[in-house]
N, CA, C and O atoms as a Tinker XYZ file with bonds, in Angstrom:
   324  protein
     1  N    -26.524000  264.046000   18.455000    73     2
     2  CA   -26.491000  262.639000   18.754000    64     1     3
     3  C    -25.768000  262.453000   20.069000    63     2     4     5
     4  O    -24.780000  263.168000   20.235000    81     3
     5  N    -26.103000  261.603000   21.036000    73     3     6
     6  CA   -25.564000  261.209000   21.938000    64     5     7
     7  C    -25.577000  259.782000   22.254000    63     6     8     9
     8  O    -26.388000  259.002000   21.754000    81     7
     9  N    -24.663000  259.450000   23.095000    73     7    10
    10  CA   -24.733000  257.910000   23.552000    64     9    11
    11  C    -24.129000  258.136000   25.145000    63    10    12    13
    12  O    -23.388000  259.065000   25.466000    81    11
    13  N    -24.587000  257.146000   25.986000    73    11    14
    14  CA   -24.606000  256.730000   27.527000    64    13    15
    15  C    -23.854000  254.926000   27.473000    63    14    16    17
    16  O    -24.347000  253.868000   27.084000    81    15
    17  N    -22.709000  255.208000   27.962000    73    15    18
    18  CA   -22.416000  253.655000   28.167000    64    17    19
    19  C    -22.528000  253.314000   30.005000    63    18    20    21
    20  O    -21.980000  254.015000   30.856000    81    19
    21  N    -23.319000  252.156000   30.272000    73    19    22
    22  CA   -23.301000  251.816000   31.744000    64    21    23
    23  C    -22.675000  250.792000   31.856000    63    22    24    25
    24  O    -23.241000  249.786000   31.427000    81    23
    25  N    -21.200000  250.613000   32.499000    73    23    26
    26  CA   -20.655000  249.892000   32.846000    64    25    27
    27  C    -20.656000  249.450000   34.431000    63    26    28    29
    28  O    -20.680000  250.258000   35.359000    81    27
    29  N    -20.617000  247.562000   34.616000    73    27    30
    30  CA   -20.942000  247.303000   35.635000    64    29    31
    31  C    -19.379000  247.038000   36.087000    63    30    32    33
    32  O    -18.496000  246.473000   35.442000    81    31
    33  N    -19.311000  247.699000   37.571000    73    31    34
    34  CA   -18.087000  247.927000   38.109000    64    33    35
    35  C    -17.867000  247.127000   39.324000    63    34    36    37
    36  O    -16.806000  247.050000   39.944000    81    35
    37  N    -19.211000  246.416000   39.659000    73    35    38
    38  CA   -18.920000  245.821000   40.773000    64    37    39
    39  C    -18.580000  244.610000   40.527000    63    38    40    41
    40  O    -17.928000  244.282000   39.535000    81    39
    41  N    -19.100000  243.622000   41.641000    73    39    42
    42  CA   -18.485000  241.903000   41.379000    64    41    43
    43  C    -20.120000  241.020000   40.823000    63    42    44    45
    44  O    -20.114000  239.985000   40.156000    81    43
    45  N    -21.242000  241.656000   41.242000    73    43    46
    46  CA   -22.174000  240.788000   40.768000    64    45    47
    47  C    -23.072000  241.321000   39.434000    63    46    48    49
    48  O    -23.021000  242.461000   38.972000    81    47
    49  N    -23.820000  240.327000   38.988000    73    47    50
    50  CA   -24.562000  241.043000   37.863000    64    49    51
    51  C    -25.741000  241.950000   37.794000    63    50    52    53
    52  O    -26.807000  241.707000   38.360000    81    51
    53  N    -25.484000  243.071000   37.030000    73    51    54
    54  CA   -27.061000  244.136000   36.985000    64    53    55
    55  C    -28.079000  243.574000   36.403000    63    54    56    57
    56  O    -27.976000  243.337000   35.199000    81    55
    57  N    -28.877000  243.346000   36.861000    73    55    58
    58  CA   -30.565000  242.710000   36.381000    64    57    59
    59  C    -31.424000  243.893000   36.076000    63    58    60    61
    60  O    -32.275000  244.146000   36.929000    81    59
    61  N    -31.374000  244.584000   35.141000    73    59    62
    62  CA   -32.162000  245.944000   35.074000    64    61    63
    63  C    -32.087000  247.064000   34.920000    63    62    64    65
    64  O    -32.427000  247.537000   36.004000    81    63
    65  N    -31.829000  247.945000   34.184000    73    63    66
    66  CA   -31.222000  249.526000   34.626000    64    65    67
    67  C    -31.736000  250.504000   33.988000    63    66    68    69
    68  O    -31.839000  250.280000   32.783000    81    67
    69  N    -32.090000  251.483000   34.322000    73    67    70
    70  CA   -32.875000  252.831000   34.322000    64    69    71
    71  C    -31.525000  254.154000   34.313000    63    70    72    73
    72  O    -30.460000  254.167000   34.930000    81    71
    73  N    -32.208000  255.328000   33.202000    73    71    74
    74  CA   -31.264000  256.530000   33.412000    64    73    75
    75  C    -32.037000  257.198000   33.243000    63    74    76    77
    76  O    -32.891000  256.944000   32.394000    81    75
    77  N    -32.068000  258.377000   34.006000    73    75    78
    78  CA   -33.088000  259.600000   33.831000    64    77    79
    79  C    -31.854000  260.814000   33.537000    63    78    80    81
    80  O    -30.721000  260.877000   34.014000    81    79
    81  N    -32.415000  261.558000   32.752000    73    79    82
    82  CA   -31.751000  262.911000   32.757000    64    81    83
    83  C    -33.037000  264.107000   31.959000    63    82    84    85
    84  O    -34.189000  263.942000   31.558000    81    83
    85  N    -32.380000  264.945000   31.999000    73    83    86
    86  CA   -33.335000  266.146000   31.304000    64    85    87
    87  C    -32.431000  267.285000   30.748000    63    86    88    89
    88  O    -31.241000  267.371000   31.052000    81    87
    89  N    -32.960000  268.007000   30.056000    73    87    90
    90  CA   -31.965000  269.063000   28.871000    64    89    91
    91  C    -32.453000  270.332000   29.657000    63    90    92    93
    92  O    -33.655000  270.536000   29.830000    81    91
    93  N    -31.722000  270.965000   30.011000    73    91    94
    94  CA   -31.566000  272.384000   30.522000    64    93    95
    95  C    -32.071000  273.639000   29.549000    63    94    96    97
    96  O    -32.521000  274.720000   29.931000    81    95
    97  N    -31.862000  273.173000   28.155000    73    95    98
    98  CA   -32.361000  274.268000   27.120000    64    97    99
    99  C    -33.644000  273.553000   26.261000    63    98   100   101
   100  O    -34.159000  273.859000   25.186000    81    99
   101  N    -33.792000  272.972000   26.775000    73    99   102
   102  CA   -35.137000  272.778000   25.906000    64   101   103
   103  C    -34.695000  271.411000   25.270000    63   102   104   105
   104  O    -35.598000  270.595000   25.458000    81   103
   105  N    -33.559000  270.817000   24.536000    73   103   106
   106  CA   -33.664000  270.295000   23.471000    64   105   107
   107  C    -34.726000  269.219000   23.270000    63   106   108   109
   108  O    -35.590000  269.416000   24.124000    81   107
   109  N    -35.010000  268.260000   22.580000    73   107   110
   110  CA   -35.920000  267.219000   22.061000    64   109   111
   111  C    -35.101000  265.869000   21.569000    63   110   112   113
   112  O    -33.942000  266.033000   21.190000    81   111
   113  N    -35.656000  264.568000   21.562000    73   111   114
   114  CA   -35.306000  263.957000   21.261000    64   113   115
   115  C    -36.008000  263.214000   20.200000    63   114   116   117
   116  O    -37.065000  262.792000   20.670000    81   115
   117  N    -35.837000  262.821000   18.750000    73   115   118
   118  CA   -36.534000  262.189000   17.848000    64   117   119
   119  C    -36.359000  260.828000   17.893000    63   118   120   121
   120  O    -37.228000  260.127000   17.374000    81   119
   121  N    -35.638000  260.443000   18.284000    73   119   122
   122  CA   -34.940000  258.824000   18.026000    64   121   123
   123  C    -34.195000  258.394000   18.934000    63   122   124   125
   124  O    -33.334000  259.032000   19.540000    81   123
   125  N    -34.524000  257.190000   19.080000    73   123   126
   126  CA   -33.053000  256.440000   20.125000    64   125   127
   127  C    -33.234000  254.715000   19.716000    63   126   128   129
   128  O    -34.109000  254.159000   19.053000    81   127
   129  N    -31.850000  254.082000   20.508000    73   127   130
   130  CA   -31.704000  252.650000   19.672000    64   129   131
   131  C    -30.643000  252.179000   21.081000    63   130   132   133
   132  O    -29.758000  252.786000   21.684000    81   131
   133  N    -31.156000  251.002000   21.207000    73   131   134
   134  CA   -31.052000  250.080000   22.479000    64   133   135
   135  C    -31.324000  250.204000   23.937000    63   134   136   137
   136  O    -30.677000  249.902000   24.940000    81   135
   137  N    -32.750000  250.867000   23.686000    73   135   138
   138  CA   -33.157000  251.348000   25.156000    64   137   139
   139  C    -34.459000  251.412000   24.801000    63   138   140   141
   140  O    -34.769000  251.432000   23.610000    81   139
   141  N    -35.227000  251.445000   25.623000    73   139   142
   142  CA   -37.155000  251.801000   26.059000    64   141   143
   143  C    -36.745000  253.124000   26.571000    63   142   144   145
   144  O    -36.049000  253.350000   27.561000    81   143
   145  N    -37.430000  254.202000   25.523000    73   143   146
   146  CA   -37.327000  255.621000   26.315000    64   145   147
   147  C    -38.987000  255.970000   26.213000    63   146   148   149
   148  O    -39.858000  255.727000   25.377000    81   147
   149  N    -38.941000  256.858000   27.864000    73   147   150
   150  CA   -40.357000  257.442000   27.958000    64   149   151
   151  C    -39.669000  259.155000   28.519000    63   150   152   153
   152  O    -38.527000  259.534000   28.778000    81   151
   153  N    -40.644000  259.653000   28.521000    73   151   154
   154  CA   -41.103000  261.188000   28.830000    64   153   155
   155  C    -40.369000  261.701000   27.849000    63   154   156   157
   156  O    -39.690000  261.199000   26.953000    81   155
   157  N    -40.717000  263.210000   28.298000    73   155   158
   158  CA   -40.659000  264.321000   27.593000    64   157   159
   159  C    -40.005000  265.688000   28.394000    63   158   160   161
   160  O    -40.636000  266.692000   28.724000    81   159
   161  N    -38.650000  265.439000   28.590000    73   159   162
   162  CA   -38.248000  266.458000   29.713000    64   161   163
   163  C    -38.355000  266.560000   31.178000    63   162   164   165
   164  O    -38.499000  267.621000   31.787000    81   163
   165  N    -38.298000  265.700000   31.564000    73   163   166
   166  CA   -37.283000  264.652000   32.014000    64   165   167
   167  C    -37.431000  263.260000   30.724000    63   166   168   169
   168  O    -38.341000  262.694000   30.117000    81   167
   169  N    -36.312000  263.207000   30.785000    73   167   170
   170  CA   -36.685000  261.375000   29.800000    64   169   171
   171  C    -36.284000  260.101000   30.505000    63   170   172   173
   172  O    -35.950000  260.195000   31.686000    81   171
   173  N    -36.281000  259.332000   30.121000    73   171   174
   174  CA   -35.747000  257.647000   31.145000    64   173   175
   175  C    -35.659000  256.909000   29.896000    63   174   176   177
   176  O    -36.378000  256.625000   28.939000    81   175
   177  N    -34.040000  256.649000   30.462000    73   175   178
   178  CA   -33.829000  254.837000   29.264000    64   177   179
   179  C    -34.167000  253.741000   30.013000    63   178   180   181
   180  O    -33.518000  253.653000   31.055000    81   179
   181  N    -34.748000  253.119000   29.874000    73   179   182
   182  CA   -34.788000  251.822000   30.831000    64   181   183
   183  C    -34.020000  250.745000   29.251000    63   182   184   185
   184  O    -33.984000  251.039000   28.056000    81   183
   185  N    -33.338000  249.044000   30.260000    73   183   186
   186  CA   -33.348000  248.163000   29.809000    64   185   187
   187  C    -34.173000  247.235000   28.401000    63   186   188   189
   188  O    -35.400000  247.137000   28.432000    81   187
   189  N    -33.769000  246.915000   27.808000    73   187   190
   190  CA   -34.774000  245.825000   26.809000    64   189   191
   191  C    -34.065000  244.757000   27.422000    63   190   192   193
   192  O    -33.038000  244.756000   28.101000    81   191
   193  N    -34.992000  243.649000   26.961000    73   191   194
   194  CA   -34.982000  242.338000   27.479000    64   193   195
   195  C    -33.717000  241.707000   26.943000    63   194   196   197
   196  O    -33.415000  240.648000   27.493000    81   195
   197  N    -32.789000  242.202000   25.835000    73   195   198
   198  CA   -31.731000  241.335000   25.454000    64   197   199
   199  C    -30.363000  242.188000   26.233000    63   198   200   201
   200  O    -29.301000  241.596000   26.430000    81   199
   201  N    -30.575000  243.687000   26.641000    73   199   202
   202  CA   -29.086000  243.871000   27.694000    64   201   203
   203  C    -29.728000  244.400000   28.845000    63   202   204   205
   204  O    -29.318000  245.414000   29.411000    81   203
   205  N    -30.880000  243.646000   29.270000    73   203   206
   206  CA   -30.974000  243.460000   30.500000    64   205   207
   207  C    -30.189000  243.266000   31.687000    63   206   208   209
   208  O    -30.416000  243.807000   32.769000    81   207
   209  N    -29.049000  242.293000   31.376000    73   207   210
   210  CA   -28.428000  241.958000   32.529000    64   209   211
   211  C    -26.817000  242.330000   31.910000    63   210   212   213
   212  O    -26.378000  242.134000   30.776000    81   211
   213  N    -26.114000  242.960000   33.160000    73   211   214
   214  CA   -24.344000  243.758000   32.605000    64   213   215
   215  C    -24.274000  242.714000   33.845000    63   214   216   217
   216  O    -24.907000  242.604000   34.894000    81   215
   217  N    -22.882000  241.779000   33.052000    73   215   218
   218  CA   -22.261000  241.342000   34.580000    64   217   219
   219  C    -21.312000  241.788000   34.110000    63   218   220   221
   220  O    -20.914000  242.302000   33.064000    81   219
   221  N    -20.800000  241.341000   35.647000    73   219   222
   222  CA   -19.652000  242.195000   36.193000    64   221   223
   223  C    -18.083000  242.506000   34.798000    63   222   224   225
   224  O    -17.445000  241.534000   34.392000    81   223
   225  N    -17.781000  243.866000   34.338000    73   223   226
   226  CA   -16.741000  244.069000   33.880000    64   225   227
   227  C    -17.725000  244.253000   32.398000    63   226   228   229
   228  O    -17.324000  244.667000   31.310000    81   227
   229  N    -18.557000  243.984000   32.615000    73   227   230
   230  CA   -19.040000  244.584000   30.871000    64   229   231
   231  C    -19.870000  245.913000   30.812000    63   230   232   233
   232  O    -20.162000  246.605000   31.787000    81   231
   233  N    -20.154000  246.119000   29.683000    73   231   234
   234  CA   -20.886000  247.837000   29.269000    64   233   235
   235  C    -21.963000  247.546000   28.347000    63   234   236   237
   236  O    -21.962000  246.674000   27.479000    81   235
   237  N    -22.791000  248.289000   28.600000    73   235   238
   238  CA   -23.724000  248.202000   27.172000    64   237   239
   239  C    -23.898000  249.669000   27.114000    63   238   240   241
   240  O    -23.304000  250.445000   27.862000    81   239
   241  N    -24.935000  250.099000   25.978000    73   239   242
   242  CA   -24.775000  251.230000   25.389000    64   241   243
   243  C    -25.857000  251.428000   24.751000    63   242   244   245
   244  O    -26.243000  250.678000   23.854000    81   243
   245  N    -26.812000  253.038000   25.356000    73   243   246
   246  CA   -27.707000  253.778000   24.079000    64   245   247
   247  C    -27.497000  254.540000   23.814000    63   246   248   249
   248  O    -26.596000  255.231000   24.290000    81   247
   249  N    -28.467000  254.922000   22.600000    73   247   250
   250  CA   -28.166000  256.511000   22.198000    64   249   251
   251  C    -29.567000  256.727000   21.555000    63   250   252   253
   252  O    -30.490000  255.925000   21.409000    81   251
   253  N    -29.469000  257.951000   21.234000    73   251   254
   254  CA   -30.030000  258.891000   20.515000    64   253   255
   255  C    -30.102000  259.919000   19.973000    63   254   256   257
   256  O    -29.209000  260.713000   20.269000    81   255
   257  N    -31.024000  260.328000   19.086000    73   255   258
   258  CA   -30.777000  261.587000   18.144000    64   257   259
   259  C    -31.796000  262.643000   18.706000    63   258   260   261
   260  O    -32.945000  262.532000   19.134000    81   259
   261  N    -30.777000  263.919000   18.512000    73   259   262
   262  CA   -32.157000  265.307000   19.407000    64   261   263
   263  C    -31.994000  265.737000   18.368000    63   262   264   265
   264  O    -31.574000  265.314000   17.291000    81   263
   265  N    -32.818000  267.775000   19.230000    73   263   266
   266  CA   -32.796000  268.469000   18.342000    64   265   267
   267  C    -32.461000  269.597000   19.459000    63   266   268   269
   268  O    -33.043000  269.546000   20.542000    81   267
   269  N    -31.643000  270.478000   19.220000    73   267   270
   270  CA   -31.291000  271.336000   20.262000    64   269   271
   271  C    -29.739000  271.097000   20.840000    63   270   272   273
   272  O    -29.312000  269.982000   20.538000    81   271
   273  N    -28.886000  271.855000   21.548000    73   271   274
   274  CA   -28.069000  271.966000   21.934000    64   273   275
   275  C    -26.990000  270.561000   22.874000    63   274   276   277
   276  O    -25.814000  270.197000   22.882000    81   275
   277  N    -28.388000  270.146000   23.605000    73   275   278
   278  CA   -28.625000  269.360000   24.522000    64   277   279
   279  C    -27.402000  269.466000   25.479000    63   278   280   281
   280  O    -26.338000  268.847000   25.463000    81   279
   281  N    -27.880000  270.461000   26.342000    73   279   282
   282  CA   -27.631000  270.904000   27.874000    64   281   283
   283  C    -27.792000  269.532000   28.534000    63   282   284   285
   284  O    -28.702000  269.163000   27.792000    81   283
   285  N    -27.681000  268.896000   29.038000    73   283   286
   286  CA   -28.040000  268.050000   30.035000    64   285   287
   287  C    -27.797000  268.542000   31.341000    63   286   288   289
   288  O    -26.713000  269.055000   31.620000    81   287
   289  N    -28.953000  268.401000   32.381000    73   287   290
   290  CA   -28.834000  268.201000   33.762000    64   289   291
   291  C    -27.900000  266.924000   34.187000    63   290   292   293
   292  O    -27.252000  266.214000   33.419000    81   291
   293  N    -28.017000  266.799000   35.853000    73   291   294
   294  CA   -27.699000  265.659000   36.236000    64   293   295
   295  C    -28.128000  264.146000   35.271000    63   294   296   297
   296  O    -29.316000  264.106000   34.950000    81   295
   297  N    -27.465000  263.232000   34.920000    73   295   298
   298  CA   -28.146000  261.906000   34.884000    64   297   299
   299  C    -28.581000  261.133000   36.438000    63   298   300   301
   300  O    -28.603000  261.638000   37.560000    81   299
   301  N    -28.708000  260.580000   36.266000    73   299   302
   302  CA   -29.117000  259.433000   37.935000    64   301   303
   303  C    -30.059000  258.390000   37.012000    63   302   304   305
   304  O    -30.440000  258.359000   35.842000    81   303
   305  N    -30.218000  257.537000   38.232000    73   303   306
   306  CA   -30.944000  256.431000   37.499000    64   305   307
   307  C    -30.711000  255.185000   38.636000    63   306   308   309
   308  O    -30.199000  255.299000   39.750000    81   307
   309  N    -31.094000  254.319000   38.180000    73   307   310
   310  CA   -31.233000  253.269000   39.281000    64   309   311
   311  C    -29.580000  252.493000   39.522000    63   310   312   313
   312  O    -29.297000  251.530000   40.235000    81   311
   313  N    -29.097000  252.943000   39.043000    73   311   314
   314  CA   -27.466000  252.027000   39.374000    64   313   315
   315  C    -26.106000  253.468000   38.983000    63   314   316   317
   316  O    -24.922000  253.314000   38.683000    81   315
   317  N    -26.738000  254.501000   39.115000    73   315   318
   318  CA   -26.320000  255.346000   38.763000    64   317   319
   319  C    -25.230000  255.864000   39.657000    63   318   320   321
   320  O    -25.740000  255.844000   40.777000    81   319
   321  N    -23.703000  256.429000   39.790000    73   319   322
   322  CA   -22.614000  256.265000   41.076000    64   321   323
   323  C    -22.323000  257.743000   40.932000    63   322   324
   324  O    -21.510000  258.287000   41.679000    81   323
């Protein structure tokens, strides 16, 4: 199981946000909860329409359930520091 919190650090509000990462050993992912996930090694969380927008000083948060070790590569993503 894992979870990603993106906290907005600057002064204005995030309208949108994307995370890409990928597993170094293979692992898989079966499940996840408060995010739109696509691919398959590389994967991407993007936004849903209700934590769409982080203003400034707040966090939101996904996760999900694998299967495998889960190595992770780099994350990056569209607001990614």
């Amino acid at each position: 199981q894992g979870a990603v919190k993106i906290t907005n650090t600057g002064k204005v509000a995030i309208r949108g946000w994307q995370v890409d990462w990928s597993f170094t050993d293979n692992s898989t992912i079966s499940s996840n909860w408060n995010s739109l996930l696509s691919g398959d090694n590389p994967y991407s969380s993007s936004n849903l329409e209700w934590n769409k927008t982080i203003a400034p000083g707040q966090t939101v948060e996904f996760g999900f359930i694998g299967n495998g070790a889960g190595q992770a590569s780099a994350v990056s993503g569209d607001i990614c520091q």
